[in-house]
Amino acid sequence: MNSPAKNTLVMLSLCAALSVPMSAMAQNVSPDDAAFVAATKTVESAPRRLSEEPMLRSDVIKMVGYARGNYTAGGTLIARQVFDSLRSQFDITHTALPDGRMVLASINPDTRGTQRAAVLFDAQRKIQAIGLVNGHCQPAVGDAAPVCLPDSQAVLTVFLPAGTQQTAAAPLLVWARQLPSPLDLAEPEERQKIAKVEYFVGQPGKQGWEARDVPPGFPAALKPLLLPESEFNSSSSGGKIIAPAGLAGMPVRTASEAAAAGGTPVPDADMTLRSYATLESLVATYTELAKGAQIKQQGNKVVFSGSLAGVRYQVSLREQGKEDGVFINIASWRGK
């Protein structure tokens, strides 16, 4: 049976096989930097984005959980910010270190690399640390753009498993000093500089929603179906939207949506979560949680229908995309 470590090793081996050397560095660099660049290869024909790799995504979640923070985007999932910073399929680099460890990195193409991430694997191909170059971006207020630090004050945030020494992440400090091609072309005074390095212990058990997110009227019997390892997305009660706040009070269905529903009643209460686990693993989880439910699958959507404690319920799993995770909607109807 394939283990997560073995699958990750296959992915890394593929990246290595597709690699070619990076361009030469500027002169007068430290031996550490020169050695790192000499060992770094750029993947020319990556089969897909790092942010789409199932095992890598799973391992990132196991490291940081569903905690939020202000790094490349304000108040959003740390994992989502890491995934976004690994999105470029054309800027993936792979570095084999002398001690058997590896660094896999990419950039957010939308920011030309000012936001970028790297994953440090130990010799057994388990994640040892995650590095995220960012601007400590704060949540946007109204229509204003998010406020981030300038490139000259960029921050390297390093996430570590509990019990790991900060010195273990030293290769990420070297990686962060190497500017990706889009940034290396900038004038020297305009180039990104790492002004601060900070370390945080990951929170793998961090729940992605709180009790206050559960909408009024949501049956207590269905609360076990709300996976802790997921992110709160939206909710409704009594046919009205509760969250997100910007839509609060609006009808759950527009006139055209109601017509398309063909008389299907609006849920008395429902809650939508988002998980970054694979669709297959979530189907297995809900097969266990919703024992006795009818299961129907159509493409990227799986629906569990059942009843519990006098409540009719439906759990819908919909894979939005390889990068965007799986949306989980738990809807309930009383006494039908």
Short mmCIF file of C-alpha atoms in Angstrom, two decimals:
data_model
loop_
_atom_site.label_atom_id
_atom_site.label_comp_id
_atom_site.label_asym_id
_atom_site.label_seq_id
_atom_site.Cartn_x
_atom_site.Cartn_y
_atom_site.Cartn_z
CA MET A 1 0.00 0.00 0.00
CA ASN A 2 1.27 3.48 -0.83
CA SER A 3 2.08 5.59 2.21
CA PRO A 4 1.92 9.44 2.21
CA ALA A 5 5.72 9.53 2.50
CA LYS A 6 6.10 7.18 -0.45
CA ASN A 7 3.69 9.19 -2.59
CA THR A 8 5.51 12.39 -1.74
CA LEU A 9 8.81 10.73 -2.68
CA VAL A 10 7.35 9.74 -6.06
CA MET A 11 6.31 13.35 -6.63
CA LEU A 12 9.75 14.67 -5.69
CA SER A 13 11.48 12.09 -7.85
CA LEU A 14 9.33 13.17 -10.79
CA CYS A 15 10.25 16.78 -10.17
CA ALA A 16 13.95 15.86 -10.08
CA ALA A 17 13.69 13.94 -13.32
CA LEU A 18 12.17 16.91 -15.09
CA SER A 19 14.70 19.41 -13.74
CA VAL A 20 17.42 21.56 -15.30
CA PRO A 21 19.95 23.87 -13.56
CA MET A 22 18.96 27.38 -12.49
CA SER A 23 20.65 30.41 -13.96
CA ALA A 24 23.91 31.50 -12.35
CA MET A 25 23.86 33.70 -9.29
CA ALA A 26 25.33 37.12 -8.98
CA GLN A 27 28.91 37.32 -7.70
CA ASN A 28 29.98 37.87 -4.09
CA VAL A 29 27.49 35.52 -2.48
CA SER A 30 27.99 33.43 0.64
CA PRO A 31 29.13 29.80 0.32
CA ASP A 32 25.76 28.64 1.67
CA ASP A 33 23.90 30.59 -1.00
CA ALA A 34 26.23 29.44 -3.77
CA ALA A 35 25.92 25.78 -2.71
CA PHE A 36 22.13 26.04 -2.48
CA VAL A 37 21.81 27.53 -5.95
CA ALA A 38 24.21 24.96 -7.41
CA ALA A 39 21.97 22.18 -6.03
CA THR A 40 18.74 23.82 -7.21
CA LYS A 41 17.00 22.76 -10.38
CA THR A 42 13.99 24.31 -12.09
CA VAL A 43 11.21 22.00 -13.21
CA GLU A 44 10.67 22.73 -16.88
CA SER A 45 7.62 20.50 -17.49
CA ALA A 46 5.85 20.05 -14.19
CA PRO A 47 2.86 17.68 -14.52
CA ARG A 48 0.79 20.02 -12.35
CA ARG A 49 1.03 22.79 -9.79
CA LEU A 50 2.39 21.99 -6.34
CA SER A 51 -0.84 23.46 -4.97
CA GLU A 52 -2.69 20.62 -6.74
CA GLU A 53 -0.58 17.76 -5.33
CA PRO A 54 -2.94 15.80 -3.01
CA MET A 55 -0.27 14.43 -0.67
CA LEU A 56 1.55 17.76 -0.40
CA ARG A 57 -1.73 19.54 0.38
CA SER A 58 -2.57 16.90 2.98
CA ASP A 59 0.83 17.24 4.62
CA VAL A 60 0.57 21.04 4.75
CA ILE A 61 -2.80 20.74 6.51
CA LYS A 62 -1.30 18.26 8.95
CA MET A 63 1.34 20.88 9.75
CA VAL A 64 -0.72 24.07 10.13
CA GLY A 65 -4.30 22.78 10.49
CA TYR A 66 -7.14 25.20 9.80
CA ALA A 67 -5.60 28.16 11.65
CA ARG A 68 -5.85 31.65 10.17
CA GLY A 69 -3.28 34.42 9.94
CA ASN A 70 -2.16 37.64 8.25
CA TYR A 71 0.61 36.76 5.84
CA THR A 72 -0.02 36.94 2.09
CA ALA A 73 -3.70 37.71 2.76
CA GLY A 74 -5.37 39.01 5.88
CA GLY A 75 -7.40 36.75 8.17
CA THR A 76 -7.50 33.73 5.86
CA LEU A 77 -6.38 30.14 6.26
CA ILE A 78 -2.62 29.80 6.60
CA ALA A 79 -2.80 26.66 4.46
CA ARG A 80 -4.67 28.57 1.73
CA GLN A 81 -1.96 31.24 1.76
CA VAL A 82 0.72 28.55 1.40
CA PHE A 83 -1.15 26.89 -1.46
CA ASP A 84 -1.58 30.22 -3.26
CA SER A 85 2.16 30.84 -2.91
CA LEU A 86 2.92 27.47 -4.57
CA ARG A 87 0.57 28.02 -7.52
CA SER A 88 2.93 28.68 -10.38
CA GLN A 89 3.47 25.63 -12.55
CA PHE A 90 6.36 27.29 -14.35
CA ASP A 91 8.47 28.38 -11.38
CA ILE A 92 8.81 25.14 -9.42
CA THR A 93 12.30 24.56 -8.05
CA HIS A 94 13.75 21.44 -6.43
CA THR A 95 16.87 21.49 -4.25
CA ALA A 96 18.63 18.32 -3.06
CA LEU A 97 20.66 19.01 0.07
CA PRO A 98 23.86 17.10 0.98
CA ASP A 99 22.26 15.56 4.10
CA GLY A 100 19.42 14.00 2.12
CA ARG A 101 16.83 16.69 2.75
CA MET A 102 14.97 18.45 -0.07
CA VAL A 103 13.41 21.86 -0.65
CA LEU A 104 10.48 22.15 -3.03
CA ALA A 105 9.33 25.69 -3.86
CA SER A 106 7.24 27.84 -6.17
CA ILE A 107 5.65 31.29 -6.31
CA ASN A 108 2.32 33.03 -6.58
CA PRO A 109 2.33 34.06 -10.25
CA ASP A 110 -0.21 36.82 -9.58
CA THR A 111 2.39 38.67 -7.48
CA ARG A 112 5.36 37.78 -9.74
CA GLY A 113 6.95 35.99 -6.81
CA THR A 114 6.79 38.56 -4.03
CA GLN A 115 4.63 35.92 -2.34
CA ARG A 116 6.31 32.52 -2.48
CA ALA A 117 6.59 29.37 -0.43
CA ALA A 118 8.93 26.46 0.10
CA VAL A 119 8.54 23.09 1.79
CA LEU A 120 11.52 21.45 3.50
CA PHE A 121 11.41 17.65 3.58
CA ASP A 122 13.62 15.53 5.81
CA ALA A 123 15.53 12.52 4.46
CA GLN A 124 12.44 10.35 4.96
CA ARG A 125 10.36 12.77 2.84
CA LYS A 126 8.27 14.09 5.72
CA ILE A 127 7.68 17.83 5.97
CA GLN A 128 10.19 19.35 8.36
CA ALA A 129 9.26 23.01 7.86
CA ILE A 130 7.32 25.38 5.62
CA GLY A 131 8.62 28.79 4.60
CA LEU A 132 6.33 31.60 3.44
CA VAL A 133 7.68 34.91 2.13
CA ASN A 134 5.02 37.52 2.75
CA GLY A 135 4.17 41.10 3.63
CA HIS A 136 2.11 40.56 6.81
CA CYS A 137 -0.95 41.63 4.84
CA GLN A 138 -3.88 42.85 6.92
CA PRO A 139 -7.54 42.15 6.13
CA ALA A 140 -9.02 44.58 3.63
CA VAL A 141 -11.52 47.10 5.00
CA GLY A 142 -14.46 47.75 2.69
CA ASP A 143 -13.30 48.35 -0.87
CA ALA A 144 -9.78 49.30 0.19
CA ALA A 145 -6.85 47.15 -0.95
CA PRO A 146 -5.13 44.99 1.67
CA VAL A 147 -2.26 46.76 3.43
CA CYS A 148 1.03 44.86 3.15
CA LEU A 149 4.63 45.65 4.00
CA PRO A 150 6.79 46.97 1.13
CA ASP A 151 9.13 44.55 -0.67
CA SER A 152 12.11 45.99 1.19
CA GLN A 153 10.56 44.80 4.47
CA ALA A 154 9.46 41.31 3.45
CA VAL A 155 9.05 38.66 6.14
CA LEU A 156 10.01 34.99 6.05
CA THR A 157 7.53 33.10 8.22
CA VAL A 158 8.65 29.57 9.07
CA PHE A 159 6.14 27.00 10.33
CA LEU A 160 7.55 24.06 12.28
CA PRO A 161 6.07 20.91 13.83
CA ALA A 162 5.97 20.89 17.63
CA GLY A 163 9.33 19.86 19.06
CA THR A 164 11.37 20.83 15.99
CA GLN A 165 14.30 23.17 16.59
CA GLN A 166 14.40 26.40 14.62
CA THR A 167 17.90 25.55 13.36
CA ALA A 168 16.40 22.66 11.38
CA ALA A 169 14.82 25.21 9.03
CA ALA A 170 18.15 26.86 8.11
CA PRO A 171 17.88 25.83 4.41
CA LEU A 172 14.70 27.90 4.13
CA LEU A 173 16.57 31.03 5.18
CA VAL A 174 19.00 30.42 2.32
CA TRP A 175 16.12 29.71 -0.08
CA ALA A 176 14.33 32.94 0.85
CA ARG A 177 17.37 35.01 -0.12
CA GLN A 178 17.30 33.63 -3.67
CA LEU A 179 14.95 35.79 -5.70
CA PRO A 180 12.82 34.07 -8.37
CA SER A 181 13.42 35.25 -11.93
CA PRO A 182 10.56 37.78 -12.08
CA LEU A 183 11.99 39.61 -9.04
CA ASP A 184 15.64 39.20 -9.93
CA LEU A 185 15.09 41.42 -12.97
CA ALA A 186 14.11 44.40 -10.83
CA GLU A 187 16.49 47.27 -10.12
CA PRO A 188 18.70 46.56 -7.05
CA GLU A 189 17.00 49.23 -4.94
CA GLU A 190 13.59 47.78 -5.78
CA ARG A 191 14.36 44.12 -5.16
CA GLN A 192 12.69 42.20 -2.41
CA LYS A 193 14.66 41.88 0.82
CA ILE A 194 13.96 39.61 3.78
CA ALA A 195 13.96 42.04 6.69
CA LYS A 196 12.64 39.64 9.33
CA VAL A 197 12.47 35.91 10.03
CA GLU A 198 9.81 34.59 12.40
CA TYR A 199 8.99 31.09 13.61
CA PHE A 200 5.65 29.54 14.54
CA VAL A 201 4.69 26.07 15.69
CA GLY A 202 1.98 24.61 13.46
CA GLN A 203 -1.48 23.89 14.88
CA PRO A 204 -2.55 20.63 13.20
CA GLY A 205 -5.56 20.25 15.49
CA LYS A 206 -6.86 23.77 14.94
CA GLN A 207 -10.57 23.69 14.12
CA GLY A 208 -11.68 25.78 11.17
CA TRP A 209 -15.05 26.88 12.58
CA GLU A 210 -16.50 27.91 15.93
CA ALA A 211 -19.72 27.16 17.80
CA ARG A 212 -21.01 30.64 16.97
CA ASP A 213 -20.89 29.72 13.26
CA VAL A 214 -23.61 27.08 13.69
CA PRO A 215 -26.90 28.68 12.50
CA PRO A 216 -30.05 28.91 14.66
CA GLY A 217 -32.23 25.83 14.35
CA PHE A 218 -29.42 23.51 13.28
CA PRO A 219 -30.24 20.13 14.90
CA ALA A 220 -27.93 19.02 17.69
CA ALA A 221 -28.12 15.46 16.36
CA LEU A 222 -26.38 16.57 13.16
CA LYS A 223 -23.49 18.41 14.76
CA PRO A 224 -21.21 15.33 14.56
CA LEU A 225 -21.44 15.75 10.77
CA LEU A 226 -19.66 19.13 11.03
CA LEU A 227 -16.04 18.12 10.55
CA PRO A 228 -13.64 20.01 12.86
CA GLU A 229 -10.96 19.71 10.16
CA SER A 230 -12.71 22.11 7.81
CA GLU A 231 -13.22 25.82 7.23
CA PHE A 232 -16.48 27.66 7.84
CA ASN A 233 -17.91 29.00 4.60
CA SER A 234 -21.59 29.95 4.96
CA SER A 235 -24.88 29.20 6.74
CA SER A 236 -28.62 29.83 6.59
CA SER A 237 -31.69 29.41 8.79
CA GLY A 238 -35.41 29.76 8.10
CA GLY A 239 -34.78 30.37 4.40
CA LYS A 240 -32.54 33.38 5.06
CA ILE A 241 -28.77 33.64 4.74
CA ILE A 242 -26.95 34.07 8.06
CA ALA A 243 -23.37 34.19 6.76
CA PRO A 244 -21.40 35.57 5.05
CA ALA A 245 -22.28 38.82 6.74
CA GLY A 246 -22.49 40.76 3.49
CA LEU A 247 -25.44 38.59 2.37
CA ALA A 248 -27.15 38.24 5.76
CA GLY A 249 -30.94 38.45 5.59
CA MET A 250 -31.22 37.69 1.89
CA PRO A 251 -33.29 34.72 0.69
CA VAL A 252 -31.40 31.45 0.29
CA ARG A 253 -32.78 31.10 -3.24
CA THR A 254 -33.42 33.68 -5.90
CA ALA A 255 -36.63 33.42 -7.94
CA SER A 256 -34.80 31.62 -10.74
CA GLU A 257 -33.10 29.22 -8.30
CA ALA A 258 -36.45 28.48 -6.66
CA ALA A 259 -37.94 27.70 -10.05
CA ALA A 260 -35.01 25.43 -10.90
CA ALA A 261 -35.43 23.62 -7.57
CA GLY A 262 -38.80 22.35 -8.78
CA GLY A 263 -40.59 22.58 -5.46
CA THR A 264 -37.79 21.08 -3.39
CA PRO A 265 -38.14 22.74 0.03
CA VAL A 266 -35.50 25.11 1.31
CA PRO A 267 -33.59 23.61 4.27
CA ASP A 268 -34.73 24.73 7.72
CA ALA A 269 -31.05 25.21 8.52
CA ASP A 270 -27.81 24.43 6.75
CA MET A 271 -24.09 25.05 7.07
CA THR A 272 -21.37 24.88 4.43
CA LEU A 273 -17.76 24.02 5.24
CA ARG A 274 -14.69 23.66 3.06
CA SER A 275 -12.13 20.91 3.45
CA TYR A 276 -8.75 20.50 1.80
CA ALA A 277 -8.86 16.72 2.19
CA THR A 278 -9.41 14.69 -0.96
CA LEU A 279 -12.94 13.97 -2.13
CA GLU A 280 -12.27 10.24 -1.81
CA SER A 281 -11.20 10.53 1.83
CA LEU A 282 -14.23 12.68 2.66
CA VAL A 283 -16.57 10.14 1.05
CA ALA A 284 -15.00 7.49 3.29
CA THR A 285 -15.40 9.73 6.34
CA TYR A 286 -19.08 10.45 5.71
CA THR A 287 -19.80 6.83 4.82
CA GLU A 288 -18.81 6.12 8.41
CA LEU A 289 -20.48 9.17 9.98
CA ALA A 290 -23.75 8.88 8.05
CA LYS A 291 -24.31 5.16 8.37
CA GLY A 292 -27.50 4.02 6.68
CA ALA A 293 -27.70 7.08 4.42
CA GLN A 294 -28.34 6.69 0.72
CA ILE A 295 -25.33 7.67 -1.39
CA LYS A 296 -25.52 9.15 -4.87
CA GLN A 297 -22.52 10.27 -6.89
CA GLN A 298 -22.49 12.31 -10.06
CA GLY A 299 -19.14 13.55 -11.32
CA ASN A 300 -17.45 15.68 -8.71
CA LYS A 301 -20.48 15.68 -6.40
CA VAL A 302 -21.50 13.07 -3.82
CA VAL A 303 -24.75 13.31 -1.84
CA PHE A 304 -25.65 11.44 1.36
CA SER A 305 -29.38 11.45 2.23
CA GLY A 306 -30.77 10.10 5.50
CA SER A 307 -32.68 10.77 8.68
CA LEU A 308 -31.59 10.96 12.30
CA ALA A 309 -33.57 11.67 15.48
CA GLY A 310 -36.63 12.74 13.50
CA VAL A 311 -34.61 15.06 11.25
CA ARG A 312 -34.15 14.56 7.53
CA TYR A 313 -30.70 15.60 6.37
CA GLN A 314 -28.53 15.77 3.31
CA VAL A 315 -24.74 16.01 3.13
CA SER A 316 -23.45 17.22 -0.23
CA LEU A 317 -19.76 16.98 -1.09
CA ARG A 318 -18.67 19.01 -4.11
CA GLU A 319 -15.11 19.19 -5.30
CA GLN A 320 -14.67 22.76 -6.52
CA GLY A 321 -11.28 22.10 -8.05
CA LYS A 322 -7.94 20.49 -7.30
CA GLU A 323 -6.76 23.74 -5.70
CA ASP A 324 -9.98 24.95 -4.10
CA GLY A 325 -10.86 21.96 -1.95
CA VAL A 326 -14.20 20.28 -1.31
CA PHE A 327 -17.32 22.12 -0.16
CA ILE A 328 -19.41 20.26 2.41
CA ASN A 329 -23.04 21.33 2.82
CA ILE A 330 -25.06 19.83 5.69
CA ALA A 331 -28.76 20.65 5.29
CA SER A 332 -31.67 19.70 7.58
CA TRP A 333 -35.48 19.54 7.40
CA ARG A 334 -37.66 18.97 10.46
CA GLY A 335 -40.42 16.37 10.66
CA LYS A 336 -40.96 15.74 6.97
#
